[in-house]
Coordinates of C-alpha atoms in Angstrom, one line a residue:
A1 CA 121.0 -68.0 -8.0
V2 CA 118.5 -69.4 -5.5
N3 CA 117.8 -73.1 -5.6
K4 CA 114.2 -73.5 -4.6
R5 CA 114.8 -77.0 -3.2
S6 CA 117.5 -76.0 -0.8
G7 CA 117.7 -72.2 -0.2
P8 CA 120.6 -69.9 -1.2
L9 CA 123.5 -71.7 -2.9
L10 CA 126.9 -71.6 -1.3
D11 CA 128.9 -68.7 -2.6
T12 CA 131.5 -70.1 -5.0
Q13 CA 133.9 -67.3 -4.2
V14 CA 133.9 -68.5 -0.6
I15 CA 134.5 -72.1 -1.7
S16 CA 137.5 -71.1 -3.9
K17 CA 139.4 -69.5 -1.0
T18 CA 140.7 -71.9 1.6
S19 CA 141.1 -69.3 4.3
S20 CA 137.6 -67.9 3.7
T21 CA 136.1 -71.4 3.7
R22 CA 137.7 -72.2 7.1
A23 CA 136.3 -68.9 8.4
F24 CA 132.9 -69.9 7.1
I25 CA 133.0 -73.3 8.7
A26 CA 134.3 -71.7 11.9
G27 CA 131.2 -69.4 12.0
E28 CA 133.2 -66.2 11.5
G29 CA 131.7 -63.3 9.6
N30 CA 128.1 -62.2 9.4
H31 CA 126.2 -65.4 8.5
M32 CA 123.4 -65.0 11.0
S33 CA 120.1 -63.3 10.4
G34 CA 117.1 -63.3 12.7
E35 CA 117.4 -66.2 15.2
E36 CA 121.0 -67.2 16.0
K37 CA 122.1 -70.4 14.2
S38 CA 124.7 -72.9 15.2
K39 CA 127.6 -73.7 12.9
G40 CA 125.9 -76.9 12.0
Q41 CA 122.6 -75.3 11.3
Q42 CA 124.2 -72.7 9.0
L43 CA 126.1 -75.4 7.1
E44 CA 123.0 -77.5 6.9
K45 CA 121.1 -74.6 5.4
D46 CA 123.8 -73.8 2.8
L47 CA 125.1 -77.2 1.9
L48 CA 122.2 -79.7 2.2
M49 CA 118.9 -80.0 0.4
K50 CA 115.6 -79.4 2.2
W51 CA 112.4 -80.5 0.4
E52 CA 109.4 -78.2 1.1
N53 CA 105.8 -78.7 0.2
L54 CA 104.8 -76.1 -2.3
G55 CA 102.0 -75.0 0.0
V56 CA 104.6 -74.2 2.7
E57 CA 106.8 -72.3 0.2
D58 CA 103.9 -70.2 -1.2
P59 CA 100.5 -70.5 0.5
T60 CA 99.0 -68.4 -2.4
L61 CA 100.1 -70.9 -5.1
L62 CA 97.0 -73.1 -4.9
E63 CA 94.7 -70.3 -6.2
K64 CA 97.0 -69.7 -9.2
A65 CA 97.3 -73.4 -9.9
S66 CA 93.6 -74.0 -9.6
G67 CA 92.9 -71.3 -12.1
F68 CA 95.4 -72.8 -14.5
C69 CA 93.9 -76.3 -14.1
E70 CA 90.4 -75.3 -15.1
G71 CA 91.7 -75.1 -18.6
Y72 CA 93.5 -78.4 -18.1
K73 CA 90.2 -80.1 -17.1
S74 CA 88.7 -79.1 -20.4
F75 CA 91.8 -80.4 -22.2
L76 CA 91.7 -83.7 -20.3
S77 CA 88.1 -84.4 -21.5
N78 CA 89.7 -85.3 -24.8
K79 CA 90.4 -88.9 -24.3
T80 CA 92.1 -90.1 -27.5
E81 CA 95.0 -88.7 -29.5
R82 CA 92.5 -87.8 -32.3
E83 CA 90.4 -85.8 -30.0
V84 CA 93.4 -84.0 -28.5
V85 CA 94.5 -82.9 -32.0
D86 CA 90.9 -81.9 -33.0
H87 CA 90.7 -79.8 -29.8
T88 CA 94.2 -78.2 -30.2
V89 CA 94.2 -77.2 -33.9
P90 CA 91.3 -74.6 -33.6
L91 CA 93.0 -73.2 -30.4
L92 CA 96.3 -72.8 -32.4
R93 CA 94.5 -71.1 -35.2
S94 CA 92.8 -68.7 -32.8
R95 CA 96.3 -67.8 -31.5
G96 CA 97.7 -66.9 -34.9
Y97 CA 99.2 -70.3 -35.9
G98 CA 98.9 -71.3 -39.6
E99 CA 99.6 -74.5 -41.4
Y100 CA 103.3 -75.0 -42.2
V101 CA 104.3 -74.2 -45.8
R102 CA 107.3 -76.4 -46.9
G103 CA 110.2 -74.4 -48.1
K104 CA 109.1 -71.1 -46.6
E105 CA 111.5 -69.1 -44.5
Y106 CA 109.6 -67.8 -41.5
G107 CA 110.6 -64.6 -39.6
P108 CA 111.0 -64.3 -35.8
G109 CA 107.6 -64.6 -34.0
S110 CA 106.0 -66.6 -36.8
R111 CA 103.9 -69.5 -35.6
F112 CA 102.8 -72.6 -37.5
Y113 CA 101.9 -76.3 -37.0
V114 CA 101.9 -79.6 -38.8
N115 CA 99.0 -82.0 -38.3
N116 CA 100.2 -85.6 -38.9
R117 CA 97.3 -87.8 -39.9
G118 CA 95.0 -86.3 -37.2
K119 CA 96.9 -88.2 -34.5
S120 CA 100.1 -86.3 -33.8
L121 CA 101.0 -82.6 -33.9
I122 CA 104.0 -80.4 -34.2
M123 CA 103.8 -76.7 -33.2
V124 CA 106.5 -74.1 -33.8
T125 CA 107.3 -70.5 -32.7
V126 CA 110.3 -69.0 -34.5
G127 CA 112.7 -67.4 -32.1
R128 CA 114.8 -64.2 -32.3
R129 CA 118.1 -66.1 -32.7
P130 CA 119.0 -67.9 -36.0
V131 CA 117.7 -71.4 -36.4
S132 CA 121.3 -72.4 -36.9
E133 CA 121.9 -71.9 -33.1
G134 CA 119.6 -74.8 -32.3
L135 CA 116.0 -75.5 -31.2
R136 CA 114.2 -75.8 -27.9
I137 CA 112.0 -78.9 -28.1
A138 CA 109.2 -80.1 -25.7
A139 CA 107.8 -83.5 -26.7
S140 CA 105.0 -85.2 -24.9
H141 CA 102.5 -88.0 -25.9
I142 CA 98.8 -87.8 -26.3
D143 CA 97.8 -91.5 -26.2
S144 CA 96.9 -93.3 -23.0
P145 CA 96.2 -97.0 -22.0
R146 CA 92.8 -98.1 -23.1
L147 CA 90.8 -101.0 -24.5
D148 CA 91.0 -101.1 -28.3
F149 CA 88.4 -103.0 -30.3
K150 CA 89.5 -106.1 -32.2
P151 CA 88.9 -106.0 -36.0
N152 CA 85.8 -108.3 -35.6
P153 CA 84.5 -107.2 -32.2
L154 CA 80.8 -107.8 -32.2
F155 CA 79.5 -111.1 -30.8
E156 CA 76.6 -112.6 -28.8
D157 CA 76.7 -115.2 -26.0
T158 CA 73.7 -116.4 -24.0
D159 CA 71.5 -113.5 -25.1
L160 CA 74.1 -110.8 -24.3
A161 CA 76.0 -108.7 -26.8
F162 CA 79.6 -107.8 -26.4
F163 CA 82.6 -106.1 -28.1
K164 CA 85.9 -107.9 -28.0
T165 CA 89.0 -105.9 -27.1
H166 CA 92.7 -106.0 -27.2
Y167 CA 94.2 -103.8 -24.4
Y168 CA 96.5 -101.0 -25.5
G169 CA 99.5 -100.2 -23.3
G170 CA 100.4 -101.4 -19.8
I171 CA 97.4 -101.9 -17.6
K172 CA 96.4 -103.9 -14.6
K173 CA 93.5 -105.8 -16.4
Y174 CA 91.5 -106.3 -13.2
Q175 CA 91.2 -102.5 -12.8
W176 CA 89.1 -102.2 -16.0
S177 CA 86.2 -104.4 -14.9
T178 CA 83.0 -102.9 -13.4
V179 CA 84.2 -99.4 -14.5
P180 CA 81.7 -97.3 -16.6
L181 CA 83.2 -97.0 -20.1
S182 CA 82.7 -94.7 -23.0
L183 CA 83.3 -95.5 -26.7
H184 CA 85.5 -93.3 -28.9
G185 CA 87.0 -93.4 -32.3
V186 CA 86.4 -93.2 -36.1
V187 CA 85.0 -95.7 -38.6
I188 CA 85.7 -95.6 -42.4
L189 CA 82.5 -96.7 -44.1
K190 CA 82.2 -98.7 -47.3
D191 CA 81.7 -95.6 -49.4
G192 CA 84.9 -94.1 -47.9
S193 CA 83.2 -91.6 -45.7
T194 CA 84.3 -91.2 -42.0
T195 CA 82.0 -91.3 -39.1
G196 CA 83.1 -90.3 -35.6
V197 CA 82.0 -92.1 -32.5
R198 CA 81.8 -90.7 -28.9
I199 CA 79.2 -92.4 -26.7
G200 CA 79.1 -92.4 -22.9
E201 CA 80.5 -88.9 -22.1
D202 CA 77.3 -86.9 -22.0
P203 CA 74.9 -87.2 -19.1
G204 CA 72.2 -88.6 -21.3
D205 CA 74.4 -91.2 -23.0
P206 CA 74.4 -94.9 -22.1
V207 CA 77.7 -96.3 -20.8
F208 CA 79.3 -99.7 -21.1
V209 CA 81.1 -102.1 -18.8
V210 CA 83.4 -105.2 -18.5
T211 CA 81.8 -107.6 -16.0
D212 CA 83.4 -109.4 -13.2
L213 CA 82.6 -112.5 -11.1
L214 CA 80.7 -112.1 -7.9
P215 CA 82.8 -112.7 -4.7
H216 CA 80.5 -115.5 -3.6
L217 CA 81.7 -117.6 -6.6
A218 CA 85.2 -116.3 -6.8
R219 CA 87.1 -118.7 -4.5
E220 CA 89.2 -120.1 -7.4
Q221 CA 89.6 -116.7 -9.1
M222 CA 90.9 -115.1 -6.0
K223 CA 93.7 -117.7 -5.8
K224 CA 95.2 -116.5 -9.1
P225 CA 97.9 -113.9 -9.4
A226 CA 96.6 -110.4 -10.0
S227 CA 97.8 -110.6 -13.6
E228 CA 95.5 -113.6 -14.2
V229 CA 92.4 -112.6 -12.2
I230 CA 91.0 -111.3 -15.4
T231 CA 92.7 -112.3 -18.7
G232 CA 92.9 -110.2 -21.9
E233 CA 90.3 -112.3 -23.6
Q234 CA 87.8 -111.7 -20.7
L235 CA 88.0 -107.9 -21.3
N236 CA 84.7 -108.1 -23.3
I237 CA 82.5 -105.0 -23.1
L238 CA 78.8 -105.6 -22.4
I239 CA 76.8 -103.5 -24.9
G240 CA 73.3 -104.9 -25.0
C241 CA 70.7 -107.6 -24.0
W242 CA 67.5 -106.7 -25.9
P243 CA 66.5 -109.0 -28.8
F244 CA 65.5 -107.9 -32.3
P245 CA 61.8 -108.7 -32.7
D246 CA 62.0 -111.5 -35.3
E247 CA 61.7 -115.1 -34.5
K248 CA 63.5 -116.2 -37.7
V249 CA 66.7 -114.5 -36.6
S250 CA 69.3 -116.6 -34.7
Q251 CA 71.4 -113.9 -33.0
K252 CA 68.7 -111.5 -32.0
V253 CA 70.6 -109.4 -29.5
K254 CA 73.6 -108.9 -31.8
L255 CA 71.3 -108.0 -34.6
N256 CA 69.5 -105.5 -32.5
V257 CA 72.8 -103.8 -31.5
A258 CA 73.9 -103.8 -35.2
S259 CA 70.6 -102.2 -36.3
L260 CA 71.0 -99.5 -33.7
L261 CA 74.5 -98.8 -34.9
F262 CA 73.4 -98.7 -38.5
E263 CA 70.5 -96.4 -37.7
K264 CA 72.6 -93.9 -35.8
Y265 CA 76.0 -94.1 -37.6
G266 CA 75.5 -96.0 -40.8
I267 CA 77.8 -98.7 -39.5
R268 CA 77.7 -102.3 -40.8
E269 CA 79.5 -105.1 -39.1
K270 CA 82.2 -105.3 -41.8
D271 CA 82.9 -101.6 -41.2
F272 CA 84.7 -102.4 -37.9
Q273 CA 87.5 -103.8 -40.0
S274 CA 88.3 -100.2 -41.2
A275 CA 87.9 -98.5 -37.8
E276 CA 89.9 -97.2 -34.9
L277 CA 87.6 -97.6 -31.9
C278 CA 88.3 -97.9 -28.2
A279 CA 86.8 -97.9 -24.7
V280 CA 88.0 -95.6 -22.0
P281 CA 86.7 -94.7 -18.5
A282 CA 83.6 -92.5 -18.7
F283 CA 84.8 -90.5 -15.7
A284 CA 85.0 -86.7 -16.0
P285 CA 88.0 -84.9 -14.5
R286 CA 87.2 -83.7 -11.0
D287 CA 88.8 -81.8 -8.1
L288 CA 90.0 -84.3 -5.5
G289 CA 90.2 -83.8 -1.8
F290 CA 88.6 -81.5 0.7
D291 CA 91.2 -78.9 -0.1
R292 CA 90.6 -79.3 -3.9
A293 CA 94.4 -79.3 -4.3
M294 CA 94.5 -82.5 -6.5
L295 CA 92.9 -83.4 -9.7
G296 CA 91.6 -86.9 -10.6
G297 CA 90.8 -88.2 -14.1
Y298 CA 91.7 -90.7 -16.8
G299 CA 94.6 -90.2 -19.2
Q300 CA 96.7 -87.8 -17.2
D301 CA 99.7 -89.8 -18.4
D302 CA 100.5 -87.9 -20.5
S303 CA 97.8 -85.2 -21.1
V304 CA 99.1 -83.3 -18.1
C305 CA 102.5 -82.8 -19.8
A306 CA 100.9 -82.2 -23.2
Y307 CA 98.7 -79.4 -21.7
A308 CA 101.6 -77.8 -19.8
S309 CA 103.7 -77.9 -23.0
L310 CA 100.9 -76.4 -25.1
M311 CA 100.3 -73.5 -22.7
A312 CA 104.0 -72.8 -22.6
E313 CA 104.2 -72.9 -26.4
L314 CA 101.3 -70.4 -26.7
D315 CA 102.8 -68.1 -24.0
A316 CA 106.4 -68.3 -25.1
D317 CA 108.4 -65.3 -26.3
P318 CA 111.5 -67.3 -27.2
E319 CA 115.1 -66.5 -28.0
Y320 CA 115.5 -69.9 -29.7
T321 CA 112.9 -71.4 -32.0
T322 CA 110.5 -73.6 -30.1
V323 CA 109.2 -77.0 -31.3
T324 CA 106.3 -78.5 -29.3
V325 CA 105.4 -82.1 -30.2
F326 CA 102.3 -84.1 -29.4
A327 CA 103.3 -87.7 -30.2
D328 CA 101.2 -90.9 -30.6
K329 CA 101.9 -94.6 -29.8
E330 CA 104.2 -94.0 -26.8
E331 CA 102.3 -96.4 -24.7
V332 CA 103.0 -99.2 -27.1
G333 CA 106.6 -98.5 -28.0
S334 CA 106.4 -95.3 -30.1
D335 CA 106.3 -97.3 -33.4
G336 CA 104.3 -96.4 -36.5
N337 CA 104.3 -93.2 -38.5
T338 CA 102.7 -91.1 -35.8
G339 CA 105.1 -92.3 -33.1
M340 CA 108.4 -90.8 -32.1
N341 CA 110.3 -93.9 -33.3
S342 CA 109.7 -92.8 -36.9
Q343 CA 111.3 -90.2 -39.2
T344 CA 108.3 -87.9 -39.2
L345 CA 109.7 -85.2 -36.8
K346 CA 113.2 -85.3 -38.3
D347 CA 111.8 -85.1 -41.9
F348 CA 109.8 -82.0 -40.9
L349 CA 112.8 -80.4 -39.1
T350 CA 115.0 -81.1 -42.2
D351 CA 112.5 -79.2 -44.3
L352 CA 112.3 -76.4 -41.7
V353 CA 116.0 -75.7 -41.3
S354 CA 116.8 -76.2 -45.0
A355 CA 114.8 -73.0 -45.8
Y356 CA 117.4 -71.2 -43.7
G357 CA 120.3 -72.8 -45.5
C358 CA 121.1 -75.1 -42.5
E359 CA 122.1 -78.8 -42.3
I360 CA 119.7 -80.6 -40.0
R361 CA 122.5 -82.5 -38.2
H362 CA 124.3 -79.3 -37.3
V363 CA 121.0 -77.8 -35.9
L364 CA 120.1 -80.9 -33.9
E365 CA 123.5 -81.1 -32.2
R366 CA 122.9 -77.6 -30.9
S367 CA 119.3 -78.3 -29.8
V368 CA 117.9 -79.3 -26.4
C369 CA 114.8 -81.4 -25.8
L370 CA 112.5 -81.7 -22.7
S371 CA 110.8 -85.1 -23.0
A372 CA 107.7 -84.2 -21.1
D373 CA 106.3 -87.3 -19.4
V374 CA 105.1 -88.2 -15.9
N375 CA 106.9 -90.1 -13.1
A376 CA 105.5 -92.2 -10.3
A377 CA 104.6 -90.3 -7.2
Y378 CA 105.6 -91.8 -3.8
D379 CA 102.6 -93.6 -2.4
P380 CA 102.9 -94.5 1.4
A381 CA 100.4 -97.3 0.9
Y382 CA 103.0 -99.0 -1.3
G383 CA 106.2 -97.5 0.1
E384 CA 108.2 -100.7 -0.1
N385 CA 108.3 -100.2 -3.9
F386 CA 110.0 -96.8 -3.8
E387 CA 113.4 -95.6 -2.8
R388 CA 112.5 -92.5 -0.7
N389 CA 115.6 -90.5 -1.4
N390 CA 115.1 -90.7 -5.2
S391 CA 111.3 -90.7 -5.5
S392 CA 109.1 -87.8 -6.6
Y393 CA 106.4 -86.5 -4.3
L394 CA 103.1 -84.7 -4.8
N395 CA 103.3 -81.0 -4.1
R396 CA 107.0 -80.6 -4.5
G397 CA 107.0 -79.3 -8.1
A398 CA 108.0 -80.5 -11.5
V399 CA 110.0 -83.7 -11.5
V400 CA 113.2 -84.0 -13.6
S401 CA 114.2 -87.6 -14.4
K402 CA 117.8 -88.0 -15.4
Y403 CA 117.0 -91.4 -16.7
T404 CA 114.1 -93.9 -16.8
G405 CA 114.4 -97.4 -18.2
A406 CA 114.6 -100.6 -16.1
G407 CA 117.2 -102.3 -13.9
G408 CA 120.7 -101.6 -15.2
K409 CA 119.5 -98.5 -17.0
Y410 CA 118.3 -100.5 -20.0
S411 CA 116.1 -98.8 -22.7
T412 CA 116.7 -95.2 -21.6
N413 CA 118.2 -91.9 -22.4
D414 CA 120.5 -90.9 -19.6
A415 CA 120.9 -87.1 -19.6
S416 CA 124.4 -85.8 -19.3
A417 CA 125.6 -83.8 -16.4
E418 CA 125.9 -80.8 -18.8
T419 CA 122.2 -81.1 -19.8
M420 CA 121.1 -81.5 -16.2
G421 CA 123.2 -78.4 -15.3
L422 CA 121.7 -76.3 -18.1
L423 CA 118.1 -77.2 -17.1
R424 CA 119.0 -76.7 -13.4
A425 CA 120.3 -73.2 -14.1
I426 CA 117.2 -72.3 -16.2
L427 CA 114.7 -73.5 -13.6
D428 CA 116.6 -71.9 -10.6
E429 CA 116.9 -68.6 -12.4
A430 CA 113.2 -68.6 -13.1
G431 CA 112.3 -69.5 -9.5
V432 CA 110.7 -72.8 -10.6
T433 CA 110.4 -75.4 -7.8
W434 CA 111.5 -78.8 -9.0
Q435 CA 112.6 -82.2 -7.7
V436 CA 114.3 -85.3 -9.1
G437 CA 112.9 -88.7 -9.3
E438 CA 113.3 -92.3 -10.3
L439 CA 110.6 -94.8 -11.3
G440 CA 110.7 -96.9 -8.1
K441 CA 113.3 -99.2 -6.8
V442 CA 116.0 -100.4 -9.2
D443 CA 115.0 -104.1 -9.3
N444 CA 111.2 -103.5 -9.1
G445 CA 110.5 -102.8 -12.7
G446 CA 110.7 -99.6 -14.7
G447 CA 109.4 -97.8 -17.7
G448 CA 110.4 -95.7 -20.6
T449 CA 109.5 -92.4 -22.3
I450 CA 110.2 -90.9 -25.8
A451 CA 113.5 -89.4 -24.5
M452 CA 115.6 -92.2 -26.0
Y453 CA 114.1 -91.6 -29.5
M454 CA 114.8 -87.9 -29.3
S455 CA 118.4 -88.3 -28.2
A456 CA 118.9 -90.8 -31.0
H457 CA 118.9 -87.7 -33.3
N458 CA 121.9 -86.3 -31.4
I459 CA 119.7 -83.9 -29.3
D460 CA 120.6 -83.4 -25.7
T461 CA 117.5 -84.6 -23.9
V462 CA 116.1 -84.9 -20.4
D463 CA 112.8 -86.0 -19.0
I464 CA 110.5 -83.6 -17.0
G465 CA 106.9 -84.0 -15.8
V466 CA 104.8 -84.3 -12.7
P467 CA 104.4 -87.1 -10.1
V468 CA 101.3 -89.2 -10.6
L469 CA 99.5 -91.5 -8.2
S470 CA 97.8 -94.6 -9.6
M471 CA 99.5 -94.2 -12.9
H472 CA 98.0 -96.2 -15.8
S473 CA 94.8 -96.8 -13.8
P474 CA 91.4 -95.7 -15.0
Y475 CA 91.6 -92.8 -12.5
E476 CA 95.0 -91.1 -12.0
V477 CA 95.8 -88.3 -9.5
V478 CA 98.1 -85.3 -9.7
S479 CA 98.7 -82.2 -7.7
K480 CA 97.4 -78.9 -9.2
A481 CA 100.4 -77.0 -8.0
D482 CA 102.8 -79.5 -9.7
V483 CA 100.9 -79.1 -13.0
Y484 CA 101.3 -75.3 -12.7
M485 CA 104.9 -75.6 -11.9
L486 CA 105.5 -77.9 -14.9
Y487 CA 104.0 -75.2 -17.1
R488 CA 106.3 -72.6 -15.6
A489 CA 109.3 -74.9 -16.1
I490 CA 108.7 -75.5 -19.8
L491 CA 107.9 -71.8 -20.3
A492 CA 111.2 -70.9 -18.6
F493 CA 113.0 -73.4 -20.9
F494 CA 111.4 -71.9 -24.0
N495 CA 112.2 -68.3 -23.0
S496 CA 115.7 -68.7 -21.5
P497 CA 118.5 -67.1 -23.5
R498 CA 121.0 -69.6 -22.0
S499 CA 123.0 -71.6 -24.5
K500 CA 124.5 -75.1 -24.2

């Protein structure tokens, strides 16, 4: 096998024989090729890791990665979990997937999906091996940090109209002011009908904004800690300033906005109480850098892993049955019936394997899961927050995270050596470039993924993703080559005949 991170692996037969090992270290035998190497150089090549930029490894890779990422840009334009599901289901159907029929025994090559409330999705390709031998699962999440509307969001103050919000997920609140925002979601009207909202994405649409204080008057504001520069209750979205033309009305601007919403969407103010609406950055995904080797956009945590998983699912020709999961609610703890901290996936898998006469617990203990989520890319501007030897870097391939969590390894799945060894063998055999990474220095914080919820079902689980700069900001950055390598990694995992 060839380890793409460090060159050819040391021959295990050489290691097992003391005399041969001594000869190797002494420089005997034919270990030289091309330019003569010293004993130390040869040992360094064979025993130590050497990290290479993907562009050095393969200068042609950027063209392949850029082509792959054109589809990703389109996928990334879906900025809520509902929009991702709505985008994905027609694609699945065009590729031969049908809706799952409970109790049906599907044959090898069959493809089907489960749509959970329009907010999470499970996709399956039946493999050639019996389901009893285990599943190959790739699970990512399709929600991202944002500004959710409060149940009573619409108000007027000093002839300005606003929506009140409650931020969703971990954000730096100050990053969300003075950024053009678009509005997304659904509203259930009084008559029970549903109306969709998506305003601010098309060039002719208006956008919205959270205001900030001018620097000339911000002397006291700038003395505050960053977490208090803008408070949660100040994340009010400016939506209008023009009054309704009626002198007898007290809140003229609020009424004018309400009349426009009713005219276009049939929405009354009370309808906000039966709605899921949010504000997200109105930026479109764009190539980044003179070399166009990076991609910038909102929501790449975790759309980047969702897209790579989806493409691997569509392209897989698997030995083991594949299960690809798009989960909701990860950014707020994975709770709720569309999050991974629910019984939804296990209930489905129970139905699936029972059709083959299998007990779910026996299948899950033979299964392996890739928790597909991003990691923090090393940023030299903030290098003091990273431990260089265990950080992930842009353009060094997919990043495998043995554990996430916070100081002391709290709230994490910690993948076993055997699980790491299995994934390592699969990736190396497929020629996939990969790296390992932690989420910053031990005592600097931390974060979690859905891996611990997957492993709670007795599934061997490990995290894999791509490094991201400016994670959880309105504009995250990834390397196109890393995205492509993540797709290749998940595809190799799906197609590998290796067993646990």
